[in-house]
Amino acid sequence: MNLYEETKFIMKQNNISANKSLGQNFLIDENVVEEIINSSSITKEDLVIEIGPGLGTLTSQLIEKAGKVICVELDPKMVNIIKERFKLYENIEIINEDVLKIDLNKLIKDNKNNIIKSVKVVANLPYYITTPIIMKLLEERLDIESITVMIQKEVAQRLASMPGEKETGSITYTVWYYTEPKIVLEVPKDSFIPKPEVTSSVIKFDILKKPRIEPKDEKMFFKIIKVAFMQKRKTLVNALTNGRIFETREDAENALKELGIDLKIRGEKLTIEEYKNISDYISK
Ligand code: SAM
């Protein structure tokens, strides 16, 4: 049985159809599964956290490679299927919860021991919450080594492009602050059932030991980026004045002049270091 037939069989046997509102698009391409598993470089010393295991396609490979796999799945129907499917394995734990609500820090602390030395996240993510999941994984400063995930192609491009390049969004700066991102491969729509509306990409984030840059006031650094991107169409001077980062337009202009930043520039064109310089200028 190939993966397409196996997936159809499991769905029929359990009398289920994909729940669109939970972003259920099941992977049916063996080569893509292999690429995800290989690029995540899992060993027996790893705890793998899999978000949204669905019918268990990636899970079945992960449990062979990892020391332990913890699956976090919101849909109780999927949970029942994989509990039955993997009941003979001792190195799997299945949690029926919303990944956005779970305390991942605690989960990791409770599972690290002298056999499990590092933690990796692997997932084919539900697309309707891609950004909040990635933000959670990064902002909670989890003790993890890497994140290898399937997401929409356009989002992957935005996250992996250098800040200041054309695809940049405010999340791009968060990604480059904490990680080294790399697009692993592009995945066509017909690698899934049901077919999603968009092309996908697998992206890997290697988590940096310490942030790429160290602003004096991290909160201010991220606040400035947020303000600049809330008014993307405006010049940076306007956005920073309207967003009350500077009291007056003149103050904003003086700061940018002193830092050698073009007064006509828009926020999306700034490098991560230039945002650090603005933040440090204010926090000095
Ligand atoms: N891993 C499977 C595969 O590759 O075939 C399924 C991937 S499917 C794109 C996304 C999975 O995430 C679904 O099983 C869905 O039920 C689950 N999911 C959706 N929202 C979730 C949430 N908030 N927390 C945990 N899992 C969620």
Short mmCIF file of C-alpha atoms and ligand atoms in Angstrom, two decimals:
data_model
loop_
_atom_site.label_atom_id
_atom_site.label_comp_id
_atom_site.label_asym_id
_atom_site.label_seq_id
_atom_site.Cartn_x
_atom_site.Cartn_y
_atom_site.Cartn_z
CA MET A 1 0.00 0.00 0.00
CA ASN A 2 1.36 3.42 -0.85
CA LEU A 3 0.85 6.42 1.44
CA TYR A 4 -2.15 7.67 -0.52
CA GLU A 5 -3.90 4.29 -0.25
CA GLU A 6 -2.93 3.92 3.42
CA THR A 7 -4.34 7.38 4.27
CA LYS A 8 -7.59 6.65 2.42
CA PHE A 9 -7.80 3.30 4.19
CA ILE A 10 -7.33 4.78 7.68
CA MET A 11 -9.96 7.45 6.95
CA LYS A 12 -12.46 4.90 5.66
CA GLN A 13 -11.81 2.44 8.45
CA ASN A 14 -12.49 5.17 11.03
CA ASN A 15 -15.33 6.71 9.04
CA ILE A 16 -13.84 10.22 9.06
CA SER A 17 -13.33 13.02 6.59
CA ALA A 18 -10.85 15.88 6.83
CA ASN A 19 -12.04 18.76 9.01
CA LYS A 20 -11.27 21.89 6.99
CA SER A 21 -11.76 24.27 9.90
CA LEU A 22 -8.90 22.50 11.73
CA GLY A 23 -6.59 22.84 8.72
CA GLN A 24 -6.54 19.10 8.05
CA ASN A 25 -4.59 18.39 4.88
CA PHE A 26 -2.98 14.99 5.18
CA LEU A 27 0.40 14.36 3.64
CA ILE A 28 0.38 11.53 1.06
CA ASP A 29 3.81 11.92 -0.56
CA GLU A 30 6.48 9.48 0.70
CA ASN A 31 9.34 11.60 -0.67
CA VAL A 32 8.20 14.67 1.23
CA VAL A 33 7.88 12.65 4.45
CA GLU A 34 11.43 11.37 3.92
CA GLU A 35 12.77 14.90 3.29
CA ILE A 36 11.13 16.25 6.45
CA ILE A 37 12.50 13.40 8.55
CA ASN A 38 16.02 13.66 7.06
CA SER A 39 16.25 17.42 7.35
CA SER A 40 15.20 17.38 10.99
CA SER A 41 18.23 15.13 11.83
CA ILE A 42 16.59 13.26 14.69
CA THR A 43 18.51 10.93 16.98
CA LYS A 44 17.64 8.68 19.95
CA GLU A 45 18.80 11.51 22.22
CA ASP A 46 16.00 13.76 20.96
CA LEU A 47 12.57 14.51 22.26
CA VAL A 48 10.42 15.41 19.26
CA ILE A 49 7.34 17.53 19.76
CA GLU A 50 4.96 16.98 16.87
CA ILE A 51 2.18 19.54 16.49
CA GLY A 52 -0.94 18.24 14.76
CA PRO A 53 -0.04 14.60 14.06
CA GLY A 54 -3.39 13.98 12.34
CA LEU A 55 -3.56 10.36 11.21
CA GLY A 56 0.07 9.78 12.21
CA THR A 57 1.90 9.91 8.87
CA LEU A 58 4.97 11.75 10.17
CA THR A 59 4.57 10.22 13.63
CA SER A 60 5.14 6.70 12.30
CA GLN A 61 8.63 7.74 11.13
CA LEU A 62 9.40 9.98 14.10
CA ILE A 63 8.87 7.24 16.69
CA GLU A 64 11.43 5.05 14.91
CA LYS A 65 14.12 7.76 15.01
CA ALA A 66 13.54 9.71 18.23
CA GLY A 67 14.05 8.85 21.89
CA LYS A 68 10.55 10.06 22.57
CA VAL A 69 7.74 11.73 20.61
CA ILE A 70 5.10 13.96 22.18
CA CYS A 71 2.15 14.65 19.90
CA VAL A 72 -0.11 17.63 20.57
CA GLU A 73 -3.39 17.28 18.66
CA LEU A 74 -6.60 19.26 19.07
CA ASP A 75 -9.00 16.89 17.29
CA PRO A 76 -10.13 14.04 19.60
CA LYS A 77 -10.97 11.87 16.58
CA MET A 78 -7.32 12.03 15.42
CA VAL A 79 -6.15 11.37 18.98
CA ASN A 80 -8.20 8.16 19.15
CA ILE A 81 -6.86 6.99 15.80
CA ILE A 82 -3.19 7.48 16.68
CA LYS A 83 -3.60 6.12 20.20
CA GLU A 84 -4.82 2.87 18.65
CA ARG A 85 -2.32 2.96 15.78
CA PHE A 86 0.75 3.38 18.01
CA LYS A 87 -0.41 1.49 21.09
CA LEU A 88 2.55 -0.89 20.99
CA TYR A 89 5.11 1.90 21.21
CA GLU A 90 6.43 3.00 24.56
CA ASN A 91 8.18 6.16 23.39
CA ILE A 92 5.08 8.15 22.44
CA GLU A 93 2.80 10.44 24.45
CA ILE A 94 -0.33 11.89 22.88
CA ILE A 95 -1.84 15.05 24.31
CA ASN A 96 -5.32 16.16 23.28
CA GLU A 97 -4.94 19.94 23.56
CA ASP A 98 -4.66 23.17 21.65
CA VAL A 99 -0.96 23.79 21.01
CA LEU A 100 -1.50 27.51 21.52
CA LYS A 101 -2.70 26.89 25.07
CA ILE A 102 -0.27 24.26 26.26
CA ASP A 103 2.70 25.05 28.56
CA LEU A 104 5.53 23.85 26.33
CA ASN A 105 8.26 25.01 28.70
CA LYS A 106 6.92 22.74 31.42
CA LEU A 107 6.45 19.87 28.98
CA ILE A 108 10.11 20.15 27.94
CA LYS A 109 11.43 20.48 31.51
CA ASP A 110 9.44 17.43 32.60
CA ASN A 111 10.84 15.31 29.78
CA LYS A 112 14.54 16.21 29.68
CA ASN A 113 16.71 13.64 31.43
CA ASN A 114 20.06 11.93 30.96
CA ILE A 115 18.84 10.10 27.84
CA ILE A 116 16.84 12.90 26.22
CA LYS A 117 19.42 15.64 25.64
CA SER A 118 17.75 17.92 23.10
CA VAL A 119 14.34 18.86 21.80
CA LYS A 120 13.19 19.34 18.20
CA VAL A 121 9.82 20.43 16.86
CA VAL A 122 8.59 18.74 13.69
CA ALA A 123 5.18 19.35 12.10
CA ASN A 124 2.96 19.74 9.12
CA LEU A 125 1.25 22.76 10.64
CA PRO A 126 -2.45 23.66 10.45
CA TYR A 127 -2.21 26.68 8.12
CA TYR A 128 -4.91 28.79 9.78
CA ILE A 129 -2.62 29.31 12.80
CA THR A 130 0.89 29.08 11.31
CA THR A 131 2.03 32.51 12.49
CA PRO A 132 0.78 32.30 16.11
CA ILE A 133 2.36 28.85 16.48
CA ILE A 134 5.75 30.01 15.18
CA MET A 135 5.60 33.16 17.34
CA LYS A 136 4.79 31.04 20.40
CA LEU A 137 7.66 28.64 19.71
CA LEU A 138 10.11 31.55 19.41
CA GLU A 139 8.87 34.07 21.97
CA GLU A 140 8.55 31.56 24.79
CA ARG A 141 12.32 30.96 24.44
CA LEU A 142 11.87 27.24 24.65
CA ASP A 143 14.88 25.05 25.22
CA ILE A 144 14.74 23.63 21.68
CA GLU A 145 17.37 23.04 19.02
CA SER A 146 15.36 23.31 15.83
CA ILE A 147 11.91 23.63 14.30
CA THR A 148 11.19 21.86 11.00
CA VAL A 149 7.72 22.64 9.69
CA MET A 150 5.56 22.57 6.60
CA ILE A 151 3.83 25.92 6.04
CA GLN A 152 2.40 27.97 3.17
CA LYS A 153 5.07 28.85 0.58
CA GLU A 154 4.45 32.61 0.78
CA VAL A 155 4.78 32.61 4.56
CA ALA A 156 7.99 30.57 4.33
CA GLN A 157 9.42 33.11 1.88
CA ARG A 158 8.52 35.97 4.20
CA LEU A 159 10.15 34.26 7.18
CA ALA A 160 13.33 33.19 5.40
CA SER A 161 14.03 36.39 3.45
CA MET A 162 16.66 38.65 5.03
CA PRO A 163 15.04 41.55 6.89
CA GLY A 164 14.93 44.50 4.51
CA GLU A 165 14.35 42.31 1.45
CA LYS A 166 11.08 42.49 -0.45
CA GLU A 167 9.10 39.78 1.40
CA THR A 168 9.71 41.17 4.90
CA GLY A 169 7.00 41.27 7.58
CA SER A 170 7.44 42.12 11.26
CA ILE A 171 7.64 38.39 12.06
CA THR A 172 10.72 38.19 9.80
CA TYR A 173 12.67 40.21 12.37
CA THR A 174 11.52 37.92 15.18
CA VAL A 175 12.64 34.89 13.15
CA TRP A 176 16.08 36.38 12.40
CA TYR A 177 16.47 37.54 15.99
CA TYR A 178 16.15 34.02 17.39
CA THR A 179 17.00 31.67 14.50
CA GLU A 180 18.81 30.85 11.29
CA PRO A 181 15.97 30.00 8.86
CA LYS A 182 16.35 27.90 5.73
CA ILE A 183 13.78 26.72 3.18
CA VAL A 184 14.27 22.99 2.69
CA LEU A 185 11.88 22.23 -0.17
CA GLU A 186 8.76 23.29 -2.02
CA VAL A 187 5.77 20.94 -1.84
CA PRO A 188 3.03 20.90 -4.50
CA LYS A 189 -0.67 20.90 -3.65
CA ASP A 190 -1.19 17.33 -4.77
CA SER A 191 1.08 15.98 -2.04
CA PHE A 192 -1.94 16.25 0.28
CA ILE A 193 -5.53 15.10 0.61
CA PRO A 194 -7.62 17.14 0.49
CA LYS A 195 -5.57 19.46 -1.78
CA PRO A 196 -4.86 22.79 -0.04
CA GLU A 197 -5.44 26.04 -1.96
CA VAL A 198 -1.79 27.05 -1.81
CA THR A 199 1.65 25.60 -2.50
CA SER A 200 3.62 24.68 0.63
CA SER A 201 7.24 24.73 1.75
CA VAL A 202 9.19 22.93 4.40
CA ILE A 203 11.23 25.40 6.42
CA LYS A 204 13.81 24.68 9.13
CA PHE A 205 14.74 27.12 11.87
CA ASP A 206 17.97 26.40 13.75
CA ILE A 207 17.60 28.14 17.09
CA LEU A 208 20.57 30.38 17.91
CA LYS A 209 22.29 29.88 21.29
CA LYS A 210 21.79 33.58 21.96
CA PRO A 211 19.87 36.19 19.93
CA ARG A 212 21.62 37.40 16.78
CA ILE A 213 21.81 40.95 18.15
CA GLU A 214 21.50 42.30 21.68
CA PRO A 215 19.55 45.53 21.98
CA LYS A 216 19.77 47.35 25.32
CA ASP A 217 16.02 47.08 25.73
CA GLU A 218 14.52 44.09 23.94
CA LYS A 219 10.92 45.16 24.60
CA MET A 220 11.56 48.57 23.02
CA PHE A 221 13.27 46.90 20.02
CA PHE A 222 10.21 44.75 19.26
CA LYS A 223 7.81 47.61 20.01
CA ILE A 224 9.50 49.81 17.39
CA ILE A 225 9.25 47.05 14.78
CA LYS A 226 5.58 46.49 15.62
CA VAL A 227 4.80 50.18 15.30
CA ALA A 228 6.72 50.46 12.01
CA PHE A 229 4.80 47.54 10.50
CA MET A 230 1.40 48.67 11.75
CA GLN A 231 1.80 51.57 9.32
CA LYS A 232 3.72 49.81 6.58
CA ARG A 233 2.63 52.18 3.82
CA LYS A 234 3.94 55.24 5.67
CA THR A 235 7.55 56.38 5.93
CA LEU A 236 9.36 55.23 9.05
CA VAL A 237 9.46 58.82 10.33
CA ASN A 238 5.66 59.07 10.11
CA ALA A 239 5.07 55.64 11.60
CA LEU A 240 7.39 56.28 14.56
CA THR A 241 5.83 59.70 15.20
CA ASN A 242 2.21 58.48 14.90
CA GLY A 243 3.05 55.45 17.04
CA ARG A 244 4.47 57.75 19.76
CA ILE A 245 7.92 56.19 19.72
CA PHE A 246 9.16 59.78 19.41
CA GLU A 247 7.30 62.73 20.84
CA THR A 248 7.65 64.91 17.77
CA ARG A 249 8.39 64.46 14.11
CA GLU A 250 11.51 66.54 14.59
CA ASP A 251 12.79 64.15 17.27
CA ALA A 252 12.20 61.20 14.92
CA GLU A 253 14.03 62.95 12.07
CA ASN A 254 16.95 63.94 14.27
CA ALA A 255 17.35 60.38 15.54
CA LEU A 256 17.29 58.86 12.05
CA LYS A 257 19.71 61.52 10.74
CA GLU A 258 22.14 60.83 13.56
CA LEU A 259 21.92 57.08 12.85
CA GLY A 260 22.51 57.60 9.11
CA ILE A 261 19.05 56.27 8.15
CA ASP A 262 17.32 57.73 5.07
CA LEU A 263 14.37 59.94 6.16
CA LYS A 264 12.21 58.66 3.28
CA ILE A 265 12.72 54.98 4.06
CA ARG A 266 9.79 52.68 4.94
CA GLY A 267 9.95 50.33 7.92
CA GLU A 268 10.12 47.16 5.83
CA LYS A 269 13.44 48.23 4.28
CA LEU A 270 15.39 48.42 7.53
CA THR A 271 17.93 45.83 8.58
CA ILE A 272 17.68 44.20 12.00
CA GLU A 273 20.79 46.18 13.12
CA GLU A 274 19.17 49.48 12.11
CA TYR A 275 16.16 48.68 14.34
CA LYS A 276 18.59 47.85 17.14
CA ASN A 277 20.29 51.24 16.61
CA ILE A 278 16.97 53.11 16.84
CA SER A 279 16.02 51.14 19.94
CA ASP A 280 19.43 51.77 21.60
CA TYR A 281 19.20 55.48 20.68
CA ILE A 282 15.94 55.69 22.66
CA SER A 283 17.16 53.52 25.54
CA LYS A 284 20.50 55.30 25.96
N1 SAM B 1 0.57 15.63 10.50
C1 SAM B 1 -0.53 15.23 9.66
C2 SAM B 1 -0.04 15.03 8.24
O1 SAM B 1 1.04 15.53 7.92
O2 SAM B 1 -0.72 14.38 7.45
C3 SAM B 1 -1.69 16.25 9.70
C4 SAM B 1 -1.31 17.68 9.37
S1 SAM B 1 -2.69 18.75 9.21
C5 SAM B 1 -2.02 19.94 8.08
C6 SAM B 1 -2.72 19.71 10.71
C7 SAM B 1 -3.11 18.98 12.00
O3 SAM B 1 -3.14 19.92 13.07
C8 SAM B 1 -4.50 18.34 11.99
O4 SAM B 1 -4.42 17.03 12.47
C9 SAM B 1 -5.34 19.21 12.95
O5 SAM B 1 -6.37 18.51 13.60
C10 SAM B 1 -4.26 19.68 13.92
N2 SAM B 1 -4.59 20.94 14.62
C11 SAM B 1 -5.34 21.98 14.18
N3 SAM B 1 -5.38 22.96 15.09
C12 SAM B 1 -4.62 22.56 16.14
C13 SAM B 1 -4.27 23.14 17.39
N4 SAM B 1 -4.69 24.36 17.72
N5 SAM B 1 -3.49 22.43 18.24
C14 SAM B 1 -3.05 21.18 17.90
N6 SAM B 1 -3.33 20.59 16.72
C15 SAM B 1 -4.10 21.26 15.84
#
